[in-house]
Short mmCIF file of C-alpha atoms in Angstrom, two decimals:
data_model
loop_
_atom_site.label_atom_id
_atom_site.label_comp_id
_atom_site.label_asym_id
_atom_site.label_seq_id
_atom_site.Cartn_x
_atom_site.Cartn_y
_atom_site.Cartn_z
CA UNK N 1 -88.99 80.00 -82.85
CA UNK N 2 -90.12 81.07 -79.49
CA UNK N 3 -92.55 79.09 -77.73
CA UNK N 4 -94.92 81.04 -74.97
CA UNK N 5 -97.04 80.68 -72.07
CA UNK N 6 -99.14 83.57 -72.99
CA UNK N 7 -103.06 83.22 -72.88
CA UNK N 8 -105.04 84.50 -75.71
CA UNK N 9 -107.07 87.09 -73.92
CA UNK N 10 -109.68 87.01 -76.63
CA UNK N 11 -110.50 83.78 -75.81
CA UNK N 12 -113.96 83.49 -74.02
CA UNK N 13 -111.98 80.91 -71.89
CA UNK N 14 -109.71 83.53 -70.78
CA UNK N 15 -112.45 85.79 -68.95
CA UNK N 16 -112.32 85.47 -65.33
CA UNK N 17 -109.48 82.93 -65.50
CA UNK N 18 -107.45 82.94 -62.09
CA UNK N 19 -105.24 79.60 -62.48
CA UNK N 20 -104.67 77.30 -65.33
CA UNK N 21 -102.55 74.33 -65.22
CA UNK N 22 -101.86 72.68 -68.75
CA UNK N 23 -100.37 69.43 -67.14
CA UNK N 24 -100.00 67.87 -70.52
CA UNK N 25 -97.97 70.53 -71.94
CA UNK N 26 -96.14 71.45 -68.84
CA UNK N 27 -95.80 68.83 -66.45
CA UNK N 28 -93.59 71.23 -63.81
CA UNK N 29 -97.23 72.48 -62.84
CA UNK N 30 -96.49 75.78 -63.87
CA UNK N 31 -99.75 78.18 -63.88
CA UNK N 32 -100.32 79.47 -67.48
CA UNK N 33 -102.78 81.96 -66.18
CA UNK N 34 -101.51 85.75 -65.52
CA UNK N 35 -101.16 85.11 -61.90
CA UNK N 36 -98.36 82.61 -62.00
CA UNK N 37 -99.29 80.12 -59.03
CA UNK N 38 -96.81 77.49 -59.76
CA UNK N 39 -97.47 74.13 -58.28
CA UNK N 40 -95.08 72.12 -56.38
CA UNK N 41 -94.83 68.43 -57.29
CA UNK N 42 -94.99 66.23 -54.21
CA UNK N 43 -93.77 62.52 -54.77
CA UNK N 44 -92.61 63.17 -58.52
CA UNK N 45 -95.70 62.38 -60.58
CA UNK N 46 -94.93 62.16 -64.04
CA UNK N 47 -96.15 63.18 -67.33
CA UNK N 48 -97.66 60.27 -69.50
CA UNK N 49 -100.15 59.62 -72.55
CA UNK N 50 -103.09 57.58 -72.71
CA UNK N 51 -105.34 57.46 -75.66
CA UNK N 52 -103.37 59.91 -77.47
CA UNK N 53 -103.90 62.52 -74.61
CA UNK N 54 -101.15 63.77 -72.32
CA UNK N 55 -101.38 64.48 -68.71
CA UNK N 56 -99.85 64.11 -65.43
CA UNK N 57 -100.04 60.57 -64.19
CA UNK N 58 -100.86 60.40 -60.26
CA UNK N 59 -100.44 56.91 -58.52
CA UNK N 60 -103.35 57.04 -56.19
CA UNK N 61 -100.90 56.92 -52.91
CA UNK N 62 -98.15 59.64 -52.30
CA UNK N 63 -98.35 61.94 -55.56
CA UNK N 64 -100.02 65.29 -55.70
CA UNK N 65 -99.51 68.75 -56.72
CA UNK N 66 -100.03 71.53 -54.07
CA UNK N 67 -100.59 74.88 -54.95
CA UNK N 68 -100.12 78.38 -53.72
CA UNK N 69 -101.62 78.23 -49.92
CA UNK N 70 -102.75 81.72 -49.52
CA UNK N 71 -105.23 81.97 -52.45
CA UNK N 72 -109.03 81.65 -51.62
CA UNK N 73 -110.36 80.21 -54.92
CA UNK N 74 -113.70 79.03 -53.40
CA UNK N 75 -115.90 81.74 -51.47
CA UNK N 76 -119.20 80.68 -50.09
CA UNK N 77 -120.22 84.43 -51.06
CA UNK N 78 -118.54 84.69 -54.87
CA UNK N 79 -118.97 82.55 -57.72
CA UNK N 80 -116.37 80.21 -59.26
CA UNK N 81 -115.82 77.59 -61.68
CA UNK N 82 -113.46 74.63 -61.82
CA UNK N 83 -112.61 72.08 -64.62
CA UNK N 84 -110.35 69.30 -65.67
CA UNK N 85 -109.66 66.75 -67.96
CA UNK N 86 -109.56 63.43 -66.21
CA UNK N 87 -108.60 59.92 -67.13
CA UNK N 88 -109.20 57.57 -63.98
CA UNK N 89 -107.76 54.19 -63.81
CA UNK N 90 -109.05 52.97 -60.50
CA UNK N 91 -111.68 53.77 -57.90
CA UNK N 92 -110.39 51.52 -55.10
CA UNK N 93 -109.43 51.48 -52.42
CA UNK N 94 -110.94 55.27 -52.43
CA UNK N 95 -114.43 56.15 -51.61
CA UNK N 96 -114.35 59.51 -53.82
CA UNK N 97 -110.92 60.22 -55.50
CA UNK N 98 -110.27 63.95 -55.64
CA UNK N 99 -109.21 65.61 -58.91
CA UNK N 100 -108.72 68.88 -57.12
CA UNK N 101 -109.39 70.81 -53.84
CA UNK N 102 -109.56 74.32 -53.60
CA UNK N 103 -108.86 76.60 -50.44
CA UNK N 104 -112.18 78.22 -49.30
CA UNK N 105 -113.29 81.01 -47.27
CA UNK N 106 -114.50 78.44 -44.31
CA UNK N 107 -112.83 75.68 -42.53
CA UNK N 108 -112.13 72.98 -44.97
CA UNK N 109 -111.30 72.77 -48.70
CA UNK N 110 -114.03 72.47 -51.37
CA UNK N 111 -113.44 69.20 -53.30
CA UNK N 112 -114.09 68.12 -56.98
CA UNK N 113 -114.03 64.31 -56.82
CA UNK N 114 -115.30 61.04 -58.89
CA UNK N 115 -116.65 57.99 -57.21
CA UNK N 116 -118.26 54.75 -57.77
CA UNK N 117 -119.98 54.49 -54.44
CA UNK N 118 -123.55 55.09 -54.34
CA UNK N 119 -123.47 57.49 -51.55
CA UNK N 120 -121.21 59.53 -53.86
CA UNK N 121 -121.81 58.18 -57.28
CA UNK N 122 -120.31 60.04 -60.47
CA UNK N 123 -119.21 63.66 -60.06
CA UNK N 124 -119.16 64.64 -56.65
CA UNK N 125 -118.37 68.03 -55.04
CA UNK N 126 -118.75 69.96 -51.84
CA UNK N 127 -116.86 70.31 -48.33
CA UNK N 128 -117.07 68.99 -44.74
CA UNK N 129 -118.74 72.16 -43.54
CA UNK N 130 -120.48 75.15 -45.07
CA UNK N 131 -121.14 73.87 -48.48
CA UNK N 132 -123.75 71.68 -50.19
CA UNK N 133 -122.46 67.90 -50.88
CA UNK N 134 -123.86 66.76 -54.22
CA UNK N 135 -123.61 63.99 -56.70
CA UNK N 136 -124.21 63.75 -60.32
CA UNK N 137 -125.04 59.74 -60.11
CA UNK N 138 -123.28 59.22 -63.08
CA UNK N 139 -122.55 55.72 -63.76
CA UNK N 140 -119.12 54.86 -62.80
CA UNK N 141 -118.29 52.71 -66.06
CA UNK N 142 -118.39 55.57 -68.26
CA UNK N 143 -115.87 57.31 -66.23
CA UNK N 144 -113.17 54.82 -65.93
CA UNK N 145 -110.46 54.26 -68.35
CA UNK N 146 -111.37 57.26 -70.66
CA UNK N 147 -110.94 61.12 -70.93
CA UNK N 148 -113.78 62.78 -69.66
CA UNK N 149 -113.91 66.50 -69.18
CA UNK N 150 -115.28 67.52 -65.90
CA UNK N 151 -116.56 71.09 -65.36
CA UNK N 152 -118.62 72.64 -62.03
CA UNK N 153 -119.93 76.30 -61.57
CA UNK N 154 -121.16 77.95 -58.65
CA UNK N 155 -123.12 80.96 -58.75
CA UNK N 156 -122.37 82.75 -55.50
CA UNK N 157 -125.98 82.70 -54.30
CA UNK N 158 -125.52 80.36 -51.26
CA UNK N 159 -123.11 77.52 -50.77
CA UNK N 160 -125.74 75.15 -49.07
CA UNK N 161 -128.33 75.34 -51.72
CA UNK N 162 -127.86 72.41 -54.51
CA UNK N 163 -129.27 74.41 -57.14
CA UNK N 164 -126.58 76.96 -57.21
CA UNK N 165 -124.39 74.38 -58.32
CA UNK N 166 -124.37 73.38 -62.35
CA UNK N 167 -122.12 70.46 -63.67
CA UNK N 168 -121.18 69.05 -67.07
CA UNK N 169 -119.28 66.26 -68.42
CA UNK N 170 -117.84 66.43 -71.81
CA UNK N 171 -119.91 69.98 -72.06
CA UNK N 172 -123.05 67.88 -71.41
CA UNK N 173 -125.21 69.31 -68.31
CA UNK N 174 -125.50 66.63 -65.27
CA UNK N 175 -128.04 66.93 -62.64
CA UNK N 176 -126.96 66.99 -59.24
CA UNK N 177 -128.44 65.17 -55.99
CA UNK N 178 -127.63 65.10 -52.35
CA UNK N 179 -124.54 63.16 -51.41
CA UNK N 180 -123.08 61.41 -48.39
CA UNK N 181 -120.99 63.43 -45.86
CA UNK N 182 -117.28 64.56 -46.26
CA UNK N 183 -114.16 64.20 -43.84
CA UNK N 184 -112.56 67.12 -43.03
CA UNK N 185 -109.46 68.12 -44.78
CA UNK N 186 -107.10 70.88 -44.50
CA UNK N 187 -107.95 74.03 -46.38
CA UNK N 188 -105.47 74.27 -49.17
CA UNK N 189 -105.54 73.82 -53.02
CA UNK N 190 -104.17 70.55 -54.45
CA UNK N 191 -104.60 68.62 -57.82
CA UNK N 192 -104.58 64.81 -57.72
CA UNK N 193 -104.99 64.46 -53.79
CA UNK N 194 -106.97 65.57 -50.59
CA UNK N 195 -105.91 68.96 -49.42
CA UNK N 196 -102.58 68.95 -47.77
CA UNK N 197 -102.01 65.50 -48.84
CA UNK N 198 -104.25 63.30 -46.59
CA UNK N 199 -104.00 59.64 -46.60
CA UNK N 200 -107.11 58.59 -48.54
CA UNK N 201 -109.23 59.50 -51.47
CA UNK N 202 -106.03 60.05 -54.01
CA UNK N 203 -106.36 60.14 -57.63
CA UNK N 204 -105.10 57.04 -59.65
CA UNK N 205 -104.81 58.15 -63.14
CA UNK N 206 -104.31 61.13 -65.26
CA UNK N 207 -105.40 64.77 -65.07
CA UNK N 208 -104.82 67.68 -67.50
CA UNK N 209 -105.86 71.35 -68.11
CA UNK N 210 -107.10 72.17 -64.60
CA UNK N 211 -108.69 75.51 -64.88
CA UNK N 212 -110.24 77.90 -62.02
CA UNK N 213 -112.55 80.89 -62.72
CA UNK N 214 -113.58 83.73 -60.43
CA UNK N 215 -117.14 83.35 -62.21
CA UNK N 216 -119.83 80.77 -63.15
CA UNK N 217 -119.58 79.83 -66.55
CA UNK N 218 -122.61 78.99 -68.99
CA UNK N 219 -123.69 75.87 -70.58
CA UNK N 220 -122.45 77.10 -73.87
CA UNK N 221 -119.06 78.01 -72.55
CA UNK N 222 -118.66 74.18 -71.11
CA UNK N 223 -119.76 72.42 -74.57
CA UNK N 224 -117.34 74.97 -76.33
CA UNK N 225 -114.44 74.07 -73.93
CA UNK N 226 -115.04 70.25 -74.50
CA UNK N 227 -115.32 70.78 -78.84
CA UNK N 228 -112.42 72.66 -79.29
CA UNK N 229 -109.49 70.78 -80.62
CA UNK N 230 -106.86 73.11 -81.70
CA UNK N 231 -103.60 73.42 -79.76
CA UNK N 232 -103.68 70.02 -78.76
CA UNK N 233 -106.86 70.30 -76.98
CA UNK N 234 -106.38 73.65 -75.25
CA UNK N 235 -107.93 75.51 -77.81
CA UNK N 236 -107.89 79.28 -78.68
CA UNK N 237 -107.02 79.81 -74.99
CA UNK N 238 -103.25 78.76 -75.73
CA UNK N 239 -101.22 80.76 -77.76
CA UNK N 240 -99.01 77.85 -79.19
CA UNK N 241 -95.87 79.51 -80.63
CA UNK N 242 -94.47 82.83 -82.28
CA UNK N 243 -92.33 82.36 -85.14
CA UNK N 244 -90.68 85.98 -85.67
CA UNK N 245 -88.50 85.78 -88.99
CA UNK N 246 -88.27 82.05 -88.83
CA UNK N 247 -86.32 80.69 -92.09
CA UNK N 248 -88.92 78.54 -93.89
CA UNK N 249 -86.85 75.16 -93.44
CA UNK N 250 -86.53 75.75 -89.98
CA UNK N 251 -90.16 76.33 -89.60
CA UNK N 252 -91.45 73.70 -91.64
CA UNK N 253 -89.12 71.19 -89.72
CA UNK N 254 -90.16 72.22 -86.32
CA UNK N 255 -93.72 73.00 -86.32
CA UNK N 256 -94.91 69.58 -87.46
CA UNK N 257 -92.98 68.29 -84.24
CA UNK N 258 -94.88 70.52 -81.88
CA UNK N 259 -97.85 69.95 -83.33
CA UNK N 260 -97.56 66.34 -83.00
CA UNK N 261 -96.03 66.66 -79.66
CA UNK N 262 -99.33 68.55 -78.65
CA UNK N 263 -101.67 66.68 -80.44
CA UNK N 264 -104.45 65.00 -78.36
CA UNK N 265 -107.67 63.75 -78.64
CA UNK N 266 -110.59 62.83 -76.40
#
């Protein structure tokens, strides 16, 4: 049997994919998109399991994954989309624990966060300068201690116009409103912490299946990503395995083990 990182290019979820970190499968932060932007684990976050789903567990303190420093994933003049499965344990003492930051074409990184603070409540996105700072007002209780799929798209038509952003939680649309201001952070791409490993707003919980696209995605695509359950929840984007000329006894012995290891449900 040969395990493969290859993506299924026929999947709608492969269209425009410029970064994909399926941390529940590969806790070494490899990028399973065609671009190979492998992350670097800082302070050794480890793979863990919650509610039958795998991800990388961040301690809300020193741990993060830093990604290729040179790539601009979020330009004010071009569309993009970012999504991740998240299971947050605790918001305190952070104001808006950061799921990931994206290097931008402006001065500071763009960030995707969660918050239980009224000024940033729910899913909150933006940057210190040049971008809208908006929140979903999703009740924090509905985001805590459970797996949620969070997705946000920008259509490229003006980074300071709130209506140019669309968001989804578990495939369902969310409505954005103005949020409080963000502190300036360095302009890099990271998972689980402020860009560059800042001292506050680090994520306490598990993160999995971080995807970045160079296009805005549709509501139907967001819902489809949430409802797919094959390949451990990565859906038809992930080509799980290839079994060329495998003896029947070997295949029937190994395949159930792989299926069980990759299985996850929300």
